[in-house]
C-alpha positions as semicolon CSV with decimal commas, in nm:
position;residue;x (nm);y (nm);z (nm)
1;M;0,011;0,018;0,029
2;T;0,110;0,371;-0,087
3;V;0,037;0,665;0,141
4;S;0,043;0,995;-0,020
5;G;0,072;1,191;0,289
6;P;0,255;1,533;0,316
7;G;0,527;1,578;0,092
8;H;0,804;1,598;0,319
9;V;0,811;1,460;0,681
10;V;1,076;1,569;0,986
11;V;1,127;1,415;1,256
12;V;1,306;1,597;1,535
13;G;1,437;1,340;1,802
14;A;1,676;1,011;1,726
15;S;1,624;0,811;1,986
16;L;1,333;0,549;1,990
17;A;1,075;0,744;1,969
18;G;1,223;0,895;1,662
19;L;1,300;0,547;1,529
20;R;1,025;0,433;1,514
21;A;0,841;0,658;1,362
22;V;1,048;0,678;1,079
23;Q;0,995;0,302;1,030
24;T;0,640;0,342;1,089
25;A;0,642;0,569;0,779
26;R;0,762;0,358;0,541
27;E;0,613;0,064;0,699
28;V;0,263;0,187;0,596
29;G;0,378;0,313;0,242
30;F;0,447;0,627;0,266
31;T;0,688;0,743;-0,015
32;G;0,737;1,107;0,052
33;R;1,111;1,263;0,166
34;L;1,182;1,165;0,519
35;T;1,427;1,357;0,751
36;L;1,553;1,234;1,089
37;I;1,714;1,517;1,283
38;G;1,902;1,432;1,603
39;D;2,148;1,613;1,819
40;E;2,391;1,325;1,903
41;P;2,632;1,206;1,677
42;H;2,563;0,812;1,749
43;L;2,289;0,656;1,509
44;P;1,963;0,556;1,710
45;Y;2,031;0,382;2,016
46;D;1,818;0,167;2,310
47;R;1,844;0,396;2,640
48;P;1,715;0,111;2,910
49;P;2,064;-0,125;2,857
50;L;2,262;0,225;2,939
51;S;2,151;0,192;3,329
52;K;2,165;-0,164;3,337
53;E;2,388;-0,398;3,125
54;F;2,616;-0,140;2,951
55;L;2,752;-0,024;3,357
56;A;2,699;-0,378;3,506
57;D;2,852;-0,622;3,238
58;G;3,164;-0,394;3,116
59;P;3,293;-0,277;2,812
60;Q;3,182;-0,549;2,561
61;T;2,831;-0,509;2,595
62;S;2,631;-0,419;2,295
63;A;2,311;-0,462;2,425
64;H;2,203;-0,063;2,339
65;E;2,228;-0,118;2,007
66;F;1,932;-0,105;1,746
67;P;2,074;-0,311;1,417
68;E;1,785;-0,161;1,203
69;S;2,013;0,169;1,302
70;A;2,313;0,094;1,069
71;D;2,145;0,115;0,727
72;L;1,818;0,350;0,800
73;A;1,976;0,578;0,506
74;G;1,963;0,276;0,273
75;T;1,685;0,038;0,389
76;T;1,422;0,347;0,447
77;G;1,518;0,603;0,252
78;V;1,563;0,850;0,552
79;D;1,812;1,165;0,536
80;L;2,001;1,148;0,847
81;Q;2,113;1,456;1,020
82;M;2,270;1,346;1,339
83;G;2,514;1,556;1,525
84;T;2,226;1,863;1,469
85;R;2,064;2,044;1,716
86;A;1,706;2,220;1,670
87;T;1,743;2,549;1,755
88;G;1,376;2,682;1,671
89;L;1,028;2,605;1,498
90;D;0,843;2,851;1,277
91;L;0,496;2,739;1,223
92;A;0,408;2,998;0,981
93;R;0,692;2,938;0,744
94;R;0,694;2,512;0,825
95;V;1,081;2,562;0,940
96;V;1,283;2,400;1,155
97;H;1,558;2,590;1,201
98;T;1,910;2,405;1,303
99;T;2,226;2,447;1,381
100;N;2,312;2,329;1,055
101;G;2,047;2,548;0,862
102;D;1,671;2,556;0,798
103;V;1,491;2,218;0,710
104;D;1,109;2,281;0,536
105;Y;0,855;1,999;0,621
106;D;0,494;1,952;0,531
107;S;0,457;1,783;0,906
108;V;0,659;1,761;1,172
109;L;0,697;1,508;1,447
110;I;0,838;1,643;1,769
111;A;1,036;1,341;1,947
112;T;1,329;1,577;2,156
113;G;1,247;1,351;2,504
114;V;1,387;1,500;2,828
115;R;1,714;1,617;2,964
116;A;1,863;1,515;3,278
117;R;1,882;1,737;3,563
118;R;2,240;1,852;3,720
119;L;2,309;1,954;4,032
120;P;2,418;2,355;3,968
121;G;2,818;2,411;3,982
122;T;2,918;2,063;3,853
123;D;2,924;2,080;3,485
124;Q;3,308;2,117;3,484
125;L;3,392;1,870;3,783
126;R;3,515;1,573;3,641
127;G;3,404;1,256;3,815
128;V;3,040;1,403;3,842
129;H;2,807;1,303;3,587
130;V;2,358;1,237;3,484
131;L;2,283;0,933;3,304
132;R;2,068;1,026;3,004
133;D;2,311;0,957;2,694
134;L;2,567;0,681;2,573
135;D;2,851;0,947;2,622
136;D;2,694;1,001;3,001
137;A;2,692;0,589;3,012
138;R;3,047;0,523;2,958
139;A;3,180;0,807;3,139
140;I;3,002;0,661;3,453
141;R;3,119;0,300;3,333
142;D;3,451;0,403;3,283
143;G;3,437;0,537;3,642
144;L;3,323;0,203;3,815
145;R;3,670;0,097;3,843
146;P;3,820;-0,140;4,121
147;G;3,801;0,030;4,438
148;A;3,577;0,371;4,339
149;R;3,417;0,510;4,594
150;V;3,067;0,560;4,435
151;V;2,795;0,847;4,568
152;I;2,481;0,836;4,397
153;I;2,238;1,138;4,445
154;G;1,902;1,051;4,381
155;A;1,679;0,722;4,502
156;G;1,472;0,702;4,229
157;F;1,452;0,436;3,927
158;I;1,823;0,544;3,774
159;G;1,979;0,598;4,095
160;A;1,867;0,183;4,187
161;E;1,975;0,092;3,874
162;V;2,323;0,277;3,890
163;A;2,361;0,100;4,210
164;S;2,269;-0,236;4,132
165;A;2,525;-0,226;3,869
166;A;2,830;-0,085;4,076
167;V;2,744;-0,359;4,318
168;K;2,779;-0,584;4,028
169;R;3,079;-0,463;3,988
170;G;3,214;-0,601;4,306
171;L;3,185;-0,193;4,465
172;E;2,980;-0,035;4,770
173;P;2,805;0,256;4,674
174;V;2,627;0,487;4,914
175;I;2,293;0,633;4,767
176;L;2,150;1,002;4,887
177;E;1,764;1,071;4,836
178;A;1,617;1,436;4,967
179;A;1,269;1,275;5,018
180;P;1,242;1,030;5,357
181;T;1,073;0,770;5,112
182;P;1,208;0,724;4,763
183;L;0,979;0,627;4,454
184;V;0,656;0,789;4,632
185;R;0,529;0,953;4,326
186;A;0,580;0,644;4,103
187;V;0,448;0,373;4,288
188;G;0,306;0,559;4,647
189;E;0,471;0,575;4,960
190;A;0,435;0,175;5,123
191;A;0,564;0,065;4,773
192;G;0,868;0,318;4,802
193;A;0,918;0,208;5,162
194;G;0,928;-0,161;5,026
195;L;1,148;-0,158;4,765
196;A;1,377;0,089;4,902
197;R;1,484;-0,238;5,150
198;M;1,611;-0,426;4,873
199;H;1,914;-0,197;4,877
200;A;1,977;-0,324;5,219
201;R;1,968;-0,646;5,140
202;N;2,216;-0,591;4,900
203;G;2,437;-0,446;5,157
204;V;2,389;-0,091;5,002
205;E;2,355;0,194;5,223
206;L;2,060;0,407;5,153
207;R;2,024;0,761;5,373
208;C;1,679;0,920;5,275
209;G;1,614;1,292;5,422
210;V;1,927;1,417;5,363
211;A;2,013;1,697;5,159
212;V;2,319;1,776;4,976
213;S;2,482;2,142;5,020
214;A;2,803;2,074;4,744
215;V;3,016;1,856;4,581
216;V;3,362;1,908;4,681
217;G;3,661;1,952;4,466
218;D;3,862;2,181;4,262
219;D;3,911;1,939;3,924
220;R;3,777;1,626;4,002
221;V;3,506;1,544;4,250
222;E;3,670;1,459;4,611
223;A;3,342;1,456;4,822
224;V;2,953;1,522;4,861
225;R;2,895;1,741;5,165
226;L;2,562;1,748;5,311
227;A;2,360;1,998;5,468
228;D;2,478;1,916;5,829
229;G;2,828;1,968;5,715
230;S;2,946;1,606;5,697
231;E;3,100;1,502;5,405
232;I;3,115;1,146;5,203
233;P;3,448;1,066;4,991
234;A;3,373;0,991;4,641
235;D;3,569;0,946;4,340
236;L;3,241;0,910;4,132
237;V;2,901;1,085;4,140
238;V;2,620;0,995;3,969
239;V;2,330;1,227;3,963
240;G;1,979;1,082;3,907
241;I;1,711;1,375;4,027
242;G;1,470;1,399;3,745
243;A;1,441;1,541;3,393
244;D;1,284;1,802;3,230
245;P;1,133;1,808;2,875
246;S;1,318;1,910;2,598
247;T;1,110;2,180;2,490
248;E;1,301;2,508;2,507
249;W;1,411;2,552;2,154
250;L;1,017;2,562;2,115
251;A;0,988;2,843;2,360
252;D;0,889;3,095;2,054
253;S;0,744;2,872;1,834
254;G;0,387;2,955;1,923
255;L;0,300;2,561;2,018
256;E;0,184;2,578;2,394
257;I;0,411;2,443;2,661
258;A;0,342;2,311;3,005
259;N;0,540;2,002;3,102
260;G;0,635;1,902;2,758
261;V;0,430;1,985;2,426
262;V;0,075;1,995;2,462
263;C;-0,125;1,778;2,236
264;D;-0,487;1,674;2,229
265;E;-0,563;1,283;2,270
266;T;-0,457;1,223;1,857
267;L;-0,132;1,384;1,955
268;R;-0,161;1,654;1,745
269;A;-0,027;2,016;1,862
270;H;-0,069;2,262;1,597
271;E;-0,219;2,210;1,245
272;S;0,084;2,037;1,122
273;V;0,260;1,945;1,484
274;W;0,282;1,617;1,602
275;A;0,486;1,484;1,912
276;A;0,559;1,151;2,059
277;G;0,751;1,020;2,345
278;D;0,879;1,158;2,661
279;V;0,822;1,525;2,543
280;A;0,478;1,437;2,481
281;R;0,189;1,576;2,672
282;W;-0,126;1,448;2,528
283;A;-0,510;1,392;2,695
284;N;-0,459;1,013;2,769
285;P;-0,911;0,904;2,699
286;L;-0,798;0,578;2,903
287;F;-0,792;0,784;3,234
288;D;-0,938;1,123;3,156
289;V;-0,639;1,306;3,243
290;P;-0,358;1,480;3,050
291;M;0,001;1,267;3,092
292;R;0,315;1,289;3,016
293;L;0,555;0,951;3,056
294;E;0,902;0,913;3,041
295;H;0,840;0,526;2,985
296;W;1,060;0,308;2,707
297;T;0,697;0,143;2,579
298;N;0,528;0,452;2,582
299;A;0,767;0,602;2,329
300;G;0,745;0,356;2,111
301;E;0,401;0,266;2,055
302;Q;0,297;0,619;2,112
303;A;0,574;0,728;1,828
304;V;0,363;0,479;1,571
305;H;0,063;0,596;1,643
306;A;0,152;0,960;1,568
307;M;0,277;0,889;1,300
308;E;0,017;0,700;1,171
309;N;-0,209;0,988;1,264
310;L;0,000;1,238;1,111
311;L;0,044;1,063;0,729
312;A;-0,371;1,059;0,769
313;P;-0,497;1,350;0,964
314;G;-0,823;1,305;0,861
315;D;-0,886;0,941;1,008
316;A;-0,666;1,030;1,325
317;T;-0,750;0,864;1,602
318;P;-0,703;0,867;2,009
319;Y;-0,398;0,740;2,160
320;G;-0,521;0,536;2,485
321;H;-0,209;0,409;2,665
322;V;-0,205;0,261;2,978
323;P;0,139;0,338;3,136
324;Y;0,400;0,054;3,179
325;F;0,757;0,042;3,327
326;W;1,029;-0,205;3,436
327;S;1,346;-0,145;3,657
328;D;1,611;-0,399;3,708
329;W;1,756;-0,418;4,039
330;Y;2,052;-0,659;4,197
331;G;1,897;-0,964;3,971
332;H;1,533;-0,873;4,058
333;R;1,284;-0,711;3,812
334;I;1,058;-0,435;3,899
335;Q;0,763;-0,402;3,718
336;F;0,486;-0,136;3,707
337;A;0,130;-0,095;3,466
338;G;-0,136;0,175;3,533
339;L;-0,111;0,438;3,810
340;A;-0,025;0,483;4,148
341;I;-0,308;0,575;4,284
342;G;-0,346;0,549;4,665
343;E;-0,152;0,298;4,864
344;P;-0,089;-0,070;4,723
345;H;-0,263;-0,387;4,835
346;V;-0,033;-0,704;4,852
347;V;-0,193;-0,964;4,685
348;S;0,099;-1,242;4,637
349;G;0,458;-1,234;4,819
350;G;0,555;-0,940;5,052
351;W;0,838;-0,655;5,005
352;D;1,064;-0,861;5,178
353;S;1,041;-1,149;4,966
354;D;1,191;-1,255;4,671
355;E;0,844;-1,209;4,434
356;L;0,533;-0,987;4,512
357;V;0,245;-0,845;4,311
358;A;0,069;-0,536;4,463
359;L;-0,256;-0,386;4,340
360;Y;-0,391;0,001;4,356
361;R;-0,726;0,072;4,336
362;D;-0,963;0,382;4,204
363;G;-1,286;0,335;4,372
364;D;-1,433;-0,017;4,220
365;R;-1,142;0,018;3,919
366;L;-0,855;-0,183;3,927
367;I;-0,595;0,133;3,835
368;G;-0,265;-0,008;3,861
369;A;-0,025;-0,319;3,935
370;L;0,318;-0,369;4,070
371;A;0,528;-0,696;4,067
372;V;0,890;-0,838;4,137
373;N;0,978;-1,081;3,948
374;R;0,598;-1,226;3,848
375;R;0,664;-1,129;3,482
376;G;0,372;-1,398;3,386
377;D;0,137;-1,176;3,577
378;I;0,173;-0,796;3,470
379;M;0,076;-0,799;3,158
380;K;-0,251;-0,965;3,240
381;Y;-0,311;-0,705;3,488
382;R;-0,220;-0,422;3,233
383;V;-0,503;-0,572;2,961
384;Q;-0,780;-0,564;3,300
385;I;-0,650;-0,190;3,349
386;S;-0,670;-0,095;2,974
387;R;-1,037;-0,289;2,999
388;R;-1,186;-0,076;3,303
389;G;-1,143;-0,366;3,492
390;T;-1,313;-0,435;3,831
391;W;-1,123;-0,458;4,170
392;D;-1,337;-0,757;4,255
393;K;-1,233;-0,924;3,949
394;A;-0,885;-0,803;3,997
395;L;-0,879;-0,970;4,336
396;A;-1,032;-1,315;4,154
397;F;-0,776;-1,312;3,933
398;A;-0,494;-1,297;4,190
399;D;-0,663;-1,558;4,377
400;K;-0,662;-1,778;4,107
401;R;-0,276;-1,712;3,983
402;N;-0,185;-1,788;4,329
403;A;-0,338;-2,096;4,404
404;A;-0,146;-2,201;3,970
405;A;0,150;-2,071;4,172
406;A;0,114;-2,329;4,474
407;L;0,092;-2,620;4,252
């Protein structure tokens, strides 16, 4: 099938969402011009392994590579503009301004993702890193050398994965968290506290409710100073304190920017502009609330949907998505689907066991599910959430799963 669509489609952002978008365009039969703009010099690669296998397994791993990236230009006929940063968007002239000149478009898909937050005053200090891109991961991996004193600022999922990788490399990291309980926004207070106990069971020191006042060092980091004046010696500091959508280049575009590029249910931000991935904030019809998700699964699925809608806007359909993410800590797989509304009800295992399933409710509706080492369960709960399944049915299903596991 051949899809006519716009003459020239430009995708800004060359991570997972950007890659899936250009692949989708060709797969559905679009034969027009297709340009992919990315600010990194690298071809599109997979980010989740950067905080997992890439750090833990040493320099030989290639888990981050997308095999299909190698021949994007030849296979799909994409005009690749890597190492090119978008600096502005002119909606009236339909032009993307970049560091390598202007690029005209008929339709544009924004997939610029997020940028990691940094600690002020540490940009020039060697040994202090965020973890967002491949170059960050390489620098951190080089710093996980034998005997290195590792301090991780932020006990979110990135911080926990870096700690896990450090432990696998024989190190003893210290994690500092400003909040009294980690991961409250992601999974709730009880689940955050329960998951955090995994650090102690693996010999990792987690300090919660502490504030960092400074990172000490002249040219290279030497220590992390806390608000109480104490210092923790450090050779490597990894900062995992969240990320912000990469929308600064759109400040004067006329697009609505509010914690991301604001889109409607179909992922449309303007007559000729669509968005997908971590940067997109859209009205999710499954939950009747605006959302912006920094999840791998959403980035891929959303990019496919956005490109299909971009190529046939007259037939555009709403994008309904049940959030899903996973994280690997100390050899354990943590998975979450849905929303963390309220506090979880444990239906299998426990916080101090190697297996766990906990469910979240919103009135009579199953709204979320958390699993540790129960890979066969989480997607079944995700389907129930997508179908607006009831709490009673979810509990009955949990009983059934527990009975089957006991056989």
